[in-house]
Coordinates of C-alpha atoms in Angstrom, one line a residue:
M133 CA 37.7 -56.3 54.3
H134 CA 36.0 -53.1 53.2
L135 CA 34.6 -53.1 49.6
P136 CA 37.1 -50.5 48.3
S137 CA 40.0 -52.5 49.7
L138 CA 38.6 -55.7 48.2
L139 CA 38.3 -54.0 44.8
V140 CA 41.9 -52.9 45.0
A141 CA 43.0 -56.4 45.9
L142 CA 41.1 -57.8 43.0
G143 CA 42.5 -55.3 40.5
V144 CA 39.0 -53.9 39.8
C145 CA 38.7 -50.2 38.8
A146 CA 35.5 -48.3 38.4
C147 CA 36.9 -46.5 35.4
A148 CA 38.7 -47.6 32.2
A149 CA 42.1 -46.7 33.5
P150 CA 45.3 -48.9 33.2
V151 CA 45.8 -50.9 36.4
D152 CA 48.6 -53.1 37.6
Q153 CA 47.3 -56.6 36.9
K154 CA 46.3 -58.6 40.0
P155 CA 44.7 -61.8 38.8
L156 CA 41.8 -63.3 40.7
A157 CA 42.3 -66.3 42.9
A158 CA 40.2 -69.1 41.5
N159 CA 40.1 -72.9 41.2
V160 CA 42.1 -73.9 38.1
R161 CA 40.0 -75.7 35.6
H162 CA 41.5 -77.8 32.9
H163 CA 40.2 -78.4 29.5
A164 CA 38.4 -81.7 28.9
G165 CA 41.3 -83.1 27.0
P166 CA 42.1 -84.0 23.4
H167 CA 39.4 -84.4 20.8
K168 CA 39.3 -85.7 17.3
V169 CA 39.9 -83.1 14.7
Q170 CA 38.5 -83.2 11.2
D171 CA 41.1 -82.2 8.7
P172 CA 40.4 -78.5 8.0
Y173 CA 42.8 -78.3 5.1
T174 CA 40.3 -79.6 2.5
P175 CA 38.0 -77.8 0.1
D176 CA 34.9 -79.4 1.8
Y177 CA 35.7 -78.3 5.3
R178 CA 33.6 -75.4 6.7
D179 CA 34.3 -73.4 9.9
P180 CA 32.6 -70.0 10.2
Y181 CA 34.2 -69.5 13.7
D182 CA 37.9 -69.9 12.9
K183 CA 38.5 -72.5 15.6
K184 CA 42.2 -73.3 16.5
V185 CA 43.9 -76.2 14.8
D186 CA 46.9 -78.0 16.3
A187 CA 48.5 -79.2 13.2
E188 CA 51.6 -80.6 15.0
T189 CA 49.7 -82.9 17.4
N190 CA 47.2 -84.0 14.9
K191 CA 49.8 -84.6 12.2
L192 CA 48.0 -82.4 9.7
Q193 CA 49.7 -80.8 6.8
P194 CA 48.4 -77.2 6.4
L195 CA 47.1 -76.2 3.0
P196 CA 45.5 -72.9 1.9
W197 CA 41.9 -74.1 1.9
R198 CA 39.3 -72.1 3.9
N199 CA 35.6 -72.6 3.7
G200 CA 35.8 -73.8 0.1
E201 CA 38.1 -71.1 -1.1
G202 CA 41.8 -71.6 -2.0
A203 CA 43.8 -74.2 -3.9
T204 CA 46.5 -76.8 -3.4
M205 CA 50.2 -76.0 -3.5
L206 CA 52.3 -77.2 -6.5
G207 CA 55.7 -75.6 -6.0
P208 CA 58.6 -76.3 -3.6
R209 CA 57.6 -76.4 0.1
N210 CA 59.0 -76.5 3.6
R211 CA 56.4 -78.8 5.1
E212 CA 57.9 -78.7 8.6
R213 CA 57.8 -75.0 8.7
E214 CA 54.2 -75.0 7.5
R215 CA 53.2 -77.3 10.4
Q216 CA 54.9 -75.0 12.8
N217 CA 53.0 -71.9 11.4
P218 CA 49.6 -73.2 10.2
D219 CA 47.9 -69.8 10.5
M220 CA 50.3 -68.5 7.9
I221 CA 49.2 -71.1 5.4
R222 CA 45.5 -70.9 6.3
P223 CA 44.9 -67.6 8.2
P224 CA 41.7 -67.0 10.0
S225 CA 39.1 -65.3 7.9
T226 CA 39.4 -62.3 10.3
D227 CA 43.0 -61.6 9.3
H228 CA 43.2 -58.5 7.1
G229 CA 45.5 -55.8 5.9
N230 CA 49.3 -55.3 6.0
M231 CA 51.2 -55.9 9.2
P232 CA 55.0 -56.4 9.6
N233 CA 56.3 -59.6 11.0
M234 CA 55.9 -60.1 14.7
R235 CA 57.6 -63.5 15.1
W236 CA 61.2 -64.7 15.2
S237 CA 62.7 -68.0 16.3
F238 CA 66.0 -68.2 18.1
A239 CA 66.6 -71.3 15.9
D240 CA 67.1 -68.8 13.1
S241 CA 69.6 -66.7 15.0
H242 CA 73.3 -66.9 14.3
I243 CA 75.3 -68.6 17.1
R244 CA 78.6 -67.3 18.3
I245 CA 80.6 -70.3 19.7
E246 CA 83.2 -69.8 22.4
E247 CA 85.2 -72.0 24.8
G248 CA 82.6 -73.8 26.9
G249 CA 79.6 -71.8 25.7
W250 CA 77.7 -70.0 23.1
T251 CA 75.4 -67.0 22.6
R252 CA 72.8 -65.9 20.0
Q253 CA 70.6 -62.9 19.8
T254 CA 67.3 -61.5 18.6
T255 CA 67.5 -57.8 18.0
I256 CA 66.0 -55.2 15.7
R257 CA 68.3 -56.6 13.0
E258 CA 66.7 -60.1 13.2
L259 CA 63.2 -58.8 14.0
P260 CA 62.6 -55.2 12.8
T261 CA 59.5 -54.8 15.1
S262 CA 61.7 -55.5 18.2
K263 CA 62.3 -51.8 18.8
E264 CA 62.2 -51.5 22.5
L265 CA 63.9 -54.7 23.7
A266 CA 66.5 -57.1 22.4
G267 CA 67.1 -60.7 23.6
V268 CA 70.2 -62.8 24.0
N269 CA 70.1 -66.6 24.6
M270 CA 73.4 -67.7 26.3
R271 CA 74.8 -71.0 27.5
L272 CA 77.8 -71.4 29.9
D273 CA 79.1 -74.8 30.9
E274 CA 80.3 -75.7 34.4
G275 CA 83.0 -73.2 35.5
V276 CA 82.7 -71.2 32.2
I277 CA 82.8 -67.4 32.7
R278 CA 81.2 -64.6 30.8
E279 CA 83.9 -62.2 31.4
L280 CA 83.8 -59.0 33.5
H281 CA 82.0 -56.4 31.4
W282 CA 79.3 -53.7 31.3
H283 CA 76.7 -52.3 28.8
K284 CA 75.2 -49.0 27.8
E285 CA 71.8 -50.8 28.2
A286 CA 70.2 -52.2 31.3
E287 CA 70.3 -56.0 31.5
W288 CA 67.4 -58.2 32.8
A289 CA 67.7 -62.0 32.7
Y290 CA 65.8 -65.2 33.4
V291 CA 67.5 -68.5 34.2
L292 CA 66.1 -71.2 31.9
E293 CA 68.2 -74.2 33.2
G294 CA 71.0 -74.9 35.6
S295 CA 72.6 -72.5 38.0
V296 CA 74.8 -69.4 37.6
R297 CA 76.8 -67.1 39.8
I298 CA 76.5 -63.4 39.2
T299 CA 78.7 -60.5 40.5
V300 CA 77.9 -56.8 40.2
L301 CA 79.2 -53.5 41.6
D302 CA 76.9 -50.7 42.5
T303 CA 77.5 -47.0 42.0
E304 CA 78.5 -46.6 45.7
G305 CA 81.2 -49.2 45.4
G306 CA 79.1 -51.9 47.0
S307 CA 79.6 -55.5 45.7
Y308 CA 76.8 -58.0 45.2
V309 CA 77.3 -61.8 44.6
D310 CA 74.6 -64.4 44.3
D311 CA 73.9 -67.9 43.0
L312 CA 70.8 -68.3 40.9
E313 CA 68.7 -71.3 39.7
K314 CA 66.0 -72.0 37.2
G315 CA 63.2 -69.4 37.4
D316 CA 65.4 -66.7 39.1
L317 CA 66.1 -63.2 37.7
W318 CA 68.8 -60.7 37.7
Y319 CA 68.8 -57.0 36.7
F320 CA 71.9 -54.8 36.2
P321 CA 71.2 -51.1 35.5
S322 CA 73.0 -49.4 32.7
G323 CA 76.8 -49.2 33.2
H324 CA 77.0 -51.5 36.2
P325 CA 80.0 -53.9 35.8
H326 CA 79.2 -57.5 36.3
S327 CA 80.1 -61.1 35.4
L328 CA 78.4 -64.5 35.0
Q329 CA 79.7 -68.1 35.6
G330 CA 78.1 -71.5 35.1
L331 CA 77.9 -73.5 38.3
S332 CA 76.0 -76.8 38.0
P333 CA 77.5 -79.9 36.4
N334 CA 75.6 -79.0 33.2
G335 CA 76.3 -75.3 33.6
T336 CA 73.5 -72.9 32.8
E337 CA 71.4 -71.4 30.1
F338 CA 69.5 -68.2 30.4
L339 CA 67.6 -65.5 28.5
I340 CA 68.9 -62.0 28.7
V341 CA 66.8 -59.0 27.7
F342 CA 68.2 -55.5 27.1
D343 CA 66.2 -52.3 27.1
D344 CA 67.1 -51.3 23.6
G345 CA 66.2 -53.2 20.4
N346 CA 69.4 -52.0 18.7
F347 CA 71.6 -53.8 21.3
S348 CA 74.4 -56.0 20.1
E349 CA 76.0 -58.6 22.3
D350 CA 79.2 -58.0 20.4
S351 CA 79.5 -54.4 21.5
T352 CA 79.8 -54.7 25.2
F353 CA 82.6 -53.1 27.2
L354 CA 84.9 -56.0 28.2
L355 CA 87.6 -55.9 30.8
T356 CA 90.2 -57.8 28.7
D357 CA 89.5 -55.7 25.6
W358 CA 90.0 -52.4 27.5
V359 CA 93.2 -53.5 29.2
A360 CA 94.6 -54.8 25.9
R361 CA 93.8 -51.4 24.3
T362 CA 95.5 -49.3 27.0
P363 CA 99.3 -48.5 27.0
K364 CA 101.1 -50.6 29.7
Q365 CA 102.6 -47.5 31.1
V366 CA 99.2 -46.1 31.8
L367 CA 98.1 -49.4 33.4
A368 CA 101.2 -49.2 35.6
E369 CA 100.4 -45.7 36.7
N370 CA 96.8 -46.5 37.3
F371 CA 97.4 -49.6 39.4
R372 CA 100.8 -48.5 40.9
V373 CA 102.8 -51.5 39.7
A374 CA 105.7 -52.0 37.3
P375 CA 104.7 -52.0 33.5
E376 CA 106.2 -55.5 33.1
V377 CA 103.4 -56.9 35.3
F378 CA 101.1 -56.6 32.3
D379 CA 103.3 -58.4 29.8
A380 CA 101.2 -61.6 30.3
I381 CA 97.7 -60.0 29.9
P382 CA 95.5 -61.3 27.0
Q383 CA 96.1 -59.6 23.7
K384 CA 92.4 -59.7 22.8
E385 CA 89.0 -60.1 24.5
K386 CA 88.2 -63.4 26.3
Y387 CA 84.4 -62.9 26.2
I388 CA 83.4 -66.5 27.2
F389 CA 86.1 -68.8 28.5
Q390 CA 86.7 -71.8 30.8
G391 CA 87.5 -70.8 34.3
S392 CA 88.1 -72.7 37.6
N393 CA 85.1 -73.9 39.6
P394 CA 84.3 -71.3 42.2
D395 CA 84.2 -71.9 46.0
S396 CA 81.2 -70.8 48.1
I397 CA 80.3 -67.1 48.1
E398 CA 81.4 -66.8 51.7
K399 CA 84.9 -68.0 50.8
E400 CA 85.1 -66.1 47.5
I401 CA 84.3 -62.6 48.5
P402 CA 87.1 -60.4 49.9
S403 CA 87.1 -59.5 53.6
E404 CA 85.9 -56.1 54.8
S405 CA 89.4 -55.5 56.1
K406 CA 90.6 -55.5 52.4
G407 CA 88.0 -52.9 51.5
Y408 CA 85.1 -55.1 50.5
K409 CA 81.7 -53.4 50.9
K410 CA 78.5 -55.3 50.5
S411 CA 75.9 -53.6 48.3
K412 CA 72.7 -52.4 49.9
Q413 CA 70.7 -53.1 46.7
R414 CA 69.2 -56.4 45.7
F415 CA 70.1 -57.3 42.1
T416 CA 68.4 -60.7 42.0
H417 CA 64.9 -62.1 42.4
K418 CA 63.3 -65.5 42.6
M419 CA 60.4 -65.1 40.1
L420 CA 59.1 -68.7 40.1
A421 CA 59.2 -68.8 43.9
Q422 CA 56.7 -66.0 44.0
E423 CA 53.2 -67.0 45.1
A424 CA 51.3 -67.5 41.8
F425 CA 48.0 -65.7 41.1
N426 CA 45.6 -68.5 40.1
T427 CA 43.1 -67.8 37.3
T428 CA 40.5 -70.1 35.8
G429 CA 42.9 -71.2 33.0
G430 CA 46.4 -71.0 34.5
T431 CA 48.8 -69.1 36.7
V432 CA 50.5 -65.7 36.6
R433 CA 53.5 -64.3 38.3
I434 CA 54.3 -60.6 37.8
T435 CA 57.7 -59.1 38.6
D436 CA 58.3 -55.3 38.3
S437 CA 59.7 -52.5 40.4
G438 CA 56.9 -53.1 42.9
N439 CA 58.5 -56.3 44.1
F440 CA 61.9 -56.1 42.5
P441 CA 62.8 -52.4 43.1
V442 CA 66.1 -52.3 41.2
S443 CA 64.4 -53.3 38.0
K444 CA 63.5 -49.7 36.8
S445 CA 63.3 -50.3 33.1
V446 CA 62.1 -53.9 32.6
A447 CA 58.8 -55.5 33.9
A448 CA 57.7 -59.0 33.3
A449 CA 55.0 -61.6 33.8
H450 CA 55.4 -65.4 33.8
L451 CA 52.4 -67.2 32.5
S452 CA 51.3 -70.9 32.5
I453 CA 48.4 -71.2 30.2
H454 CA 46.6 -74.6 30.7
P455 CA 45.5 -76.8 27.8
G456 CA 42.5 -75.2 26.0
A457 CA 42.9 -71.9 27.8
I458 CA 43.5 -68.4 26.5
R459 CA 45.4 -65.3 27.8
E460 CA 42.4 -63.0 27.6
M461 CA 41.9 -60.3 25.0
H462 CA 43.9 -57.3 26.3
W463 CA 46.4 -54.6 25.5
H464 CA 49.3 -52.8 27.2
P465 CA 49.2 -49.0 27.4
N466 CA 52.7 -48.3 28.5
A467 CA 55.1 -50.5 26.4
D468 CA 55.5 -53.0 23.6
E469 CA 55.2 -56.6 24.7
W470 CA 58.3 -58.8 24.0
S471 CA 57.3 -62.4 24.6
Y472 CA 59.5 -65.4 24.9
F473 CA 57.9 -68.9 24.6
I474 CA 59.5 -71.5 26.9
K475 CA 57.1 -74.4 26.3
G476 CA 54.1 -75.4 24.3
R477 CA 52.4 -74.0 21.1
A478 CA 50.2 -70.9 20.8
R479 CA 48.4 -68.7 18.4
V480 CA 48.2 -65.0 18.7
T481 CA 46.1 -62.6 16.7
I482 CA 47.2 -58.9 16.8
F483 CA 44.7 -56.2 16.1
A484 CA 46.4 -53.0 14.8
A485 CA 43.4 -50.8 14.1
E486 CA 42.5 -49.5 10.6
G487 CA 40.9 -52.9 9.9
T488 CA 44.2 -54.7 10.3
A489 CA 44.7 -58.0 12.1
R490 CA 47.1 -60.9 11.6
T491 CA 47.6 -64.2 13.3
F492 CA 51.0 -65.7 14.3
D493 CA 51.9 -69.1 15.7
Y494 CA 54.6 -69.6 18.3
Q495 CA 56.4 -72.5 20.0
A496 CA 59.3 -73.0 22.4
G497 CA 62.3 -70.8 21.6
D498 CA 60.2 -68.2 19.6
V499 CA 60.0 -64.5 20.3
G500 CA 56.9 -62.5 19.7
I501 CA 56.3 -58.8 19.5
V502 CA 53.0 -56.9 20.1
P503 CA 53.4 -53.1 19.8
K504 CA 52.0 -50.9 22.6
N505 CA 48.2 -50.5 22.6
M506 CA 47.6 -53.2 20.0
G507 CA 44.9 -55.7 21.1
H508 CA 45.8 -59.4 21.3
F509 CA 45.4 -62.7 23.0
I510 CA 47.5 -65.9 23.5
E511 CA 45.6 -69.1 22.9
N512 CA 47.0 -72.5 23.8
L513 CA 46.8 -74.7 20.7
S514 CA 47.3 -77.9 22.6
D515 CA 44.7 -79.9 24.5
E516 CA 47.5 -81.7 26.5
E517 CA 50.4 -79.3 27.2
D518 CA 50.7 -76.0 29.0
V519 CA 52.0 -72.9 27.2
E520 CA 54.8 -71.3 29.3
V521 CA 55.6 -67.8 28.3
L522 CA 57.4 -64.7 29.5
E523 CA 55.8 -61.3 28.7
I524 CA 58.5 -58.6 29.0
F525 CA 58.2 -54.8 28.8
R526 CA 60.5 -51.8 28.8
S527 CA 58.8 -50.2 31.7
D528 CA 59.1 -50.1 35.5
K529 CA 55.4 -51.4 35.9
F530 CA 53.4 -54.1 34.4
Q531 CA 50.1 -52.7 33.1
D532 CA 47.3 -54.0 30.9
F533 CA 43.7 -53.3 30.0
S534 CA 41.2 -56.3 30.0
L535 CA 38.6 -56.2 27.3
F536 CA 36.3 -58.4 29.5
Q537 CA 36.6 -55.9 32.4
W538 CA 36.1 -52.9 30.1
M539 CA 32.9 -54.4 28.8
G540 CA 31.7 -55.4 32.2
E541 CA 32.3 -51.9 33.7
T542 CA 30.8 -49.9 30.8
P543 CA 27.1 -49.0 31.0
Q544 CA 25.4 -52.0 29.4
R545 CA 23.1 -49.9 27.2
L546 CA 26.3 -48.7 25.4
V547 CA 27.6 -52.2 25.0
R548 CA 24.3 -53.5 23.7
E549 CA 23.9 -50.7 21.2
H550 CA 27.5 -51.2 19.9
L551 CA 27.4 -55.0 19.5
F552 CA 23.9 -56.4 19.7
A553 CA 21.6 -53.7 18.4
N554 CA 19.9 -56.2 16.1
D555 CA 19.9 -59.2 18.4
K556 CA 18.4 -58.7 21.8
K557 CA 18.7 -62.3 23.0
S558 CA 22.4 -62.5 22.2
G559 CA 22.9 -59.1 24.0
E560 CA 21.2 -60.5 27.1
K561 CA 23.5 -63.6 27.1
F562 CA 26.6 -61.4 26.6
E563 CA 25.5 -59.0 29.4
K564 CA 25.0 -62.0 31.8
A565 CA 28.5 -63.4 30.9
I566 CA 30.3 -60.1 31.7
A567 CA 28.2 -59.2 34.8
S568 CA 31.1 -59.8 37.3
A569 CA 33.5 -57.5 35.4
E570 CA 36.3 -59.5 37.1
K571 CA 39.7 -59.7 35.4
D572 CA 40.6 -63.3 34.6
P573 CA 43.9 -62.9 32.8
I574 CA 44.1 -66.6 31.7
R575 CA 40.6 -67.9 30.9
S576 CA 39.5 -71.5 30.8
V577 CA 37.1 -72.5 28.0
L578 CA 33.5 -73.5 28.7
E579 CA 33.0 -77.3 28.9
D580 CA 30.0 -78.8 27.2
D581 CA 28.0 -78.9 30.4
E582 CA 28.9 -75.3 31.2
E583 CA 27.7 -74.3 27.7
E584 CA 24.4 -76.0 28.3
K585 CA 23.9 -74.2 31.6
A586 CA 24.9 -70.9 30.0
E587 CA 22.2 -71.5 27.4
L588 CA 19.6 -72.0 30.1

């Protein structure tokens, strides 16, 4: 392979321009494993480097002590919530300034309960920083139907558990029907009518993302609602049947309801002789079946309009961050990041310029926001469990800037004079560390023996 082609394949650019992330193939290295942690929530503890603390695993109760400063807590407390968000109780010393909340848990969202299912949402009303995207978590039992409907917004979804059948009609009258399983996606452009139905014995649960933070799941256009709000004479004229045919229709929306178990797709779809036309578009995609990009600290799968052409307004990455590893310091130039944590526990520090930075802790079921262009990382808090997270964007393309790559591809004189003007030895170590300038989106930590070699 010629050098230019190799650089393109590795996602390396000679300039500081946004590139579509193509993680490097590398051997996955795991962290050495759990280690004993001294209780950092005491007045005697000192840590000038703000190391991570897994309060949950180590059964530690966070207190606002940091490097000898702080005090105990005397008033009422929610101790469980404190353990879930230790960096709120004892923030890193680098946190500074005012920043709006960037975290919400679906556990705090109101649930709408229906026949055989439920739904709950995280929108700009629950999380005011969720301006570009809104999320809905929905559950359908076996045979349960999310009724025929459409939205003003485009709909992107990821199957969390179980299997589901989707139907959708395209703008040329073509029909598309598919059965999806865990790790699969669907995307319905704005206005496209569709339906969902749980298939497996335990049905299905999925995350739906809409390309507008102001979305409301209660404001969709429902088939039963429209028909109930239309004079029967008009229905009769439209469908060319007698008005009394519609005497038995529902008097209000059905929304989510128990239906009969469907047959195979081949047996369910109408025949072409009856006017059925198969859509030429592909509205579904098997994200977890994609070949993963291996990094030194985990795996990455990216799905955007490049490999899922119909998805014009939502791009996403699926990350598995190994114990002790970190989603490298980076930022996104084209859209806010809307993250959904599927497994594990992580801390994220967001840099908002103007001397402002704030750290948030996340776990399974949480949503995180990072506004466009704000620097951040995702650090796995656990030494035993992967962090599994979706990064989702209102964009047709996934793009990011790597701080590591930027430093490696910038003239080293500039880097030294910015960061190490008063410490030549440290500058040389840093220059050696970034010499490859290779993007490594999920970075493993240096083991003790590697640190010793780096010193040499």
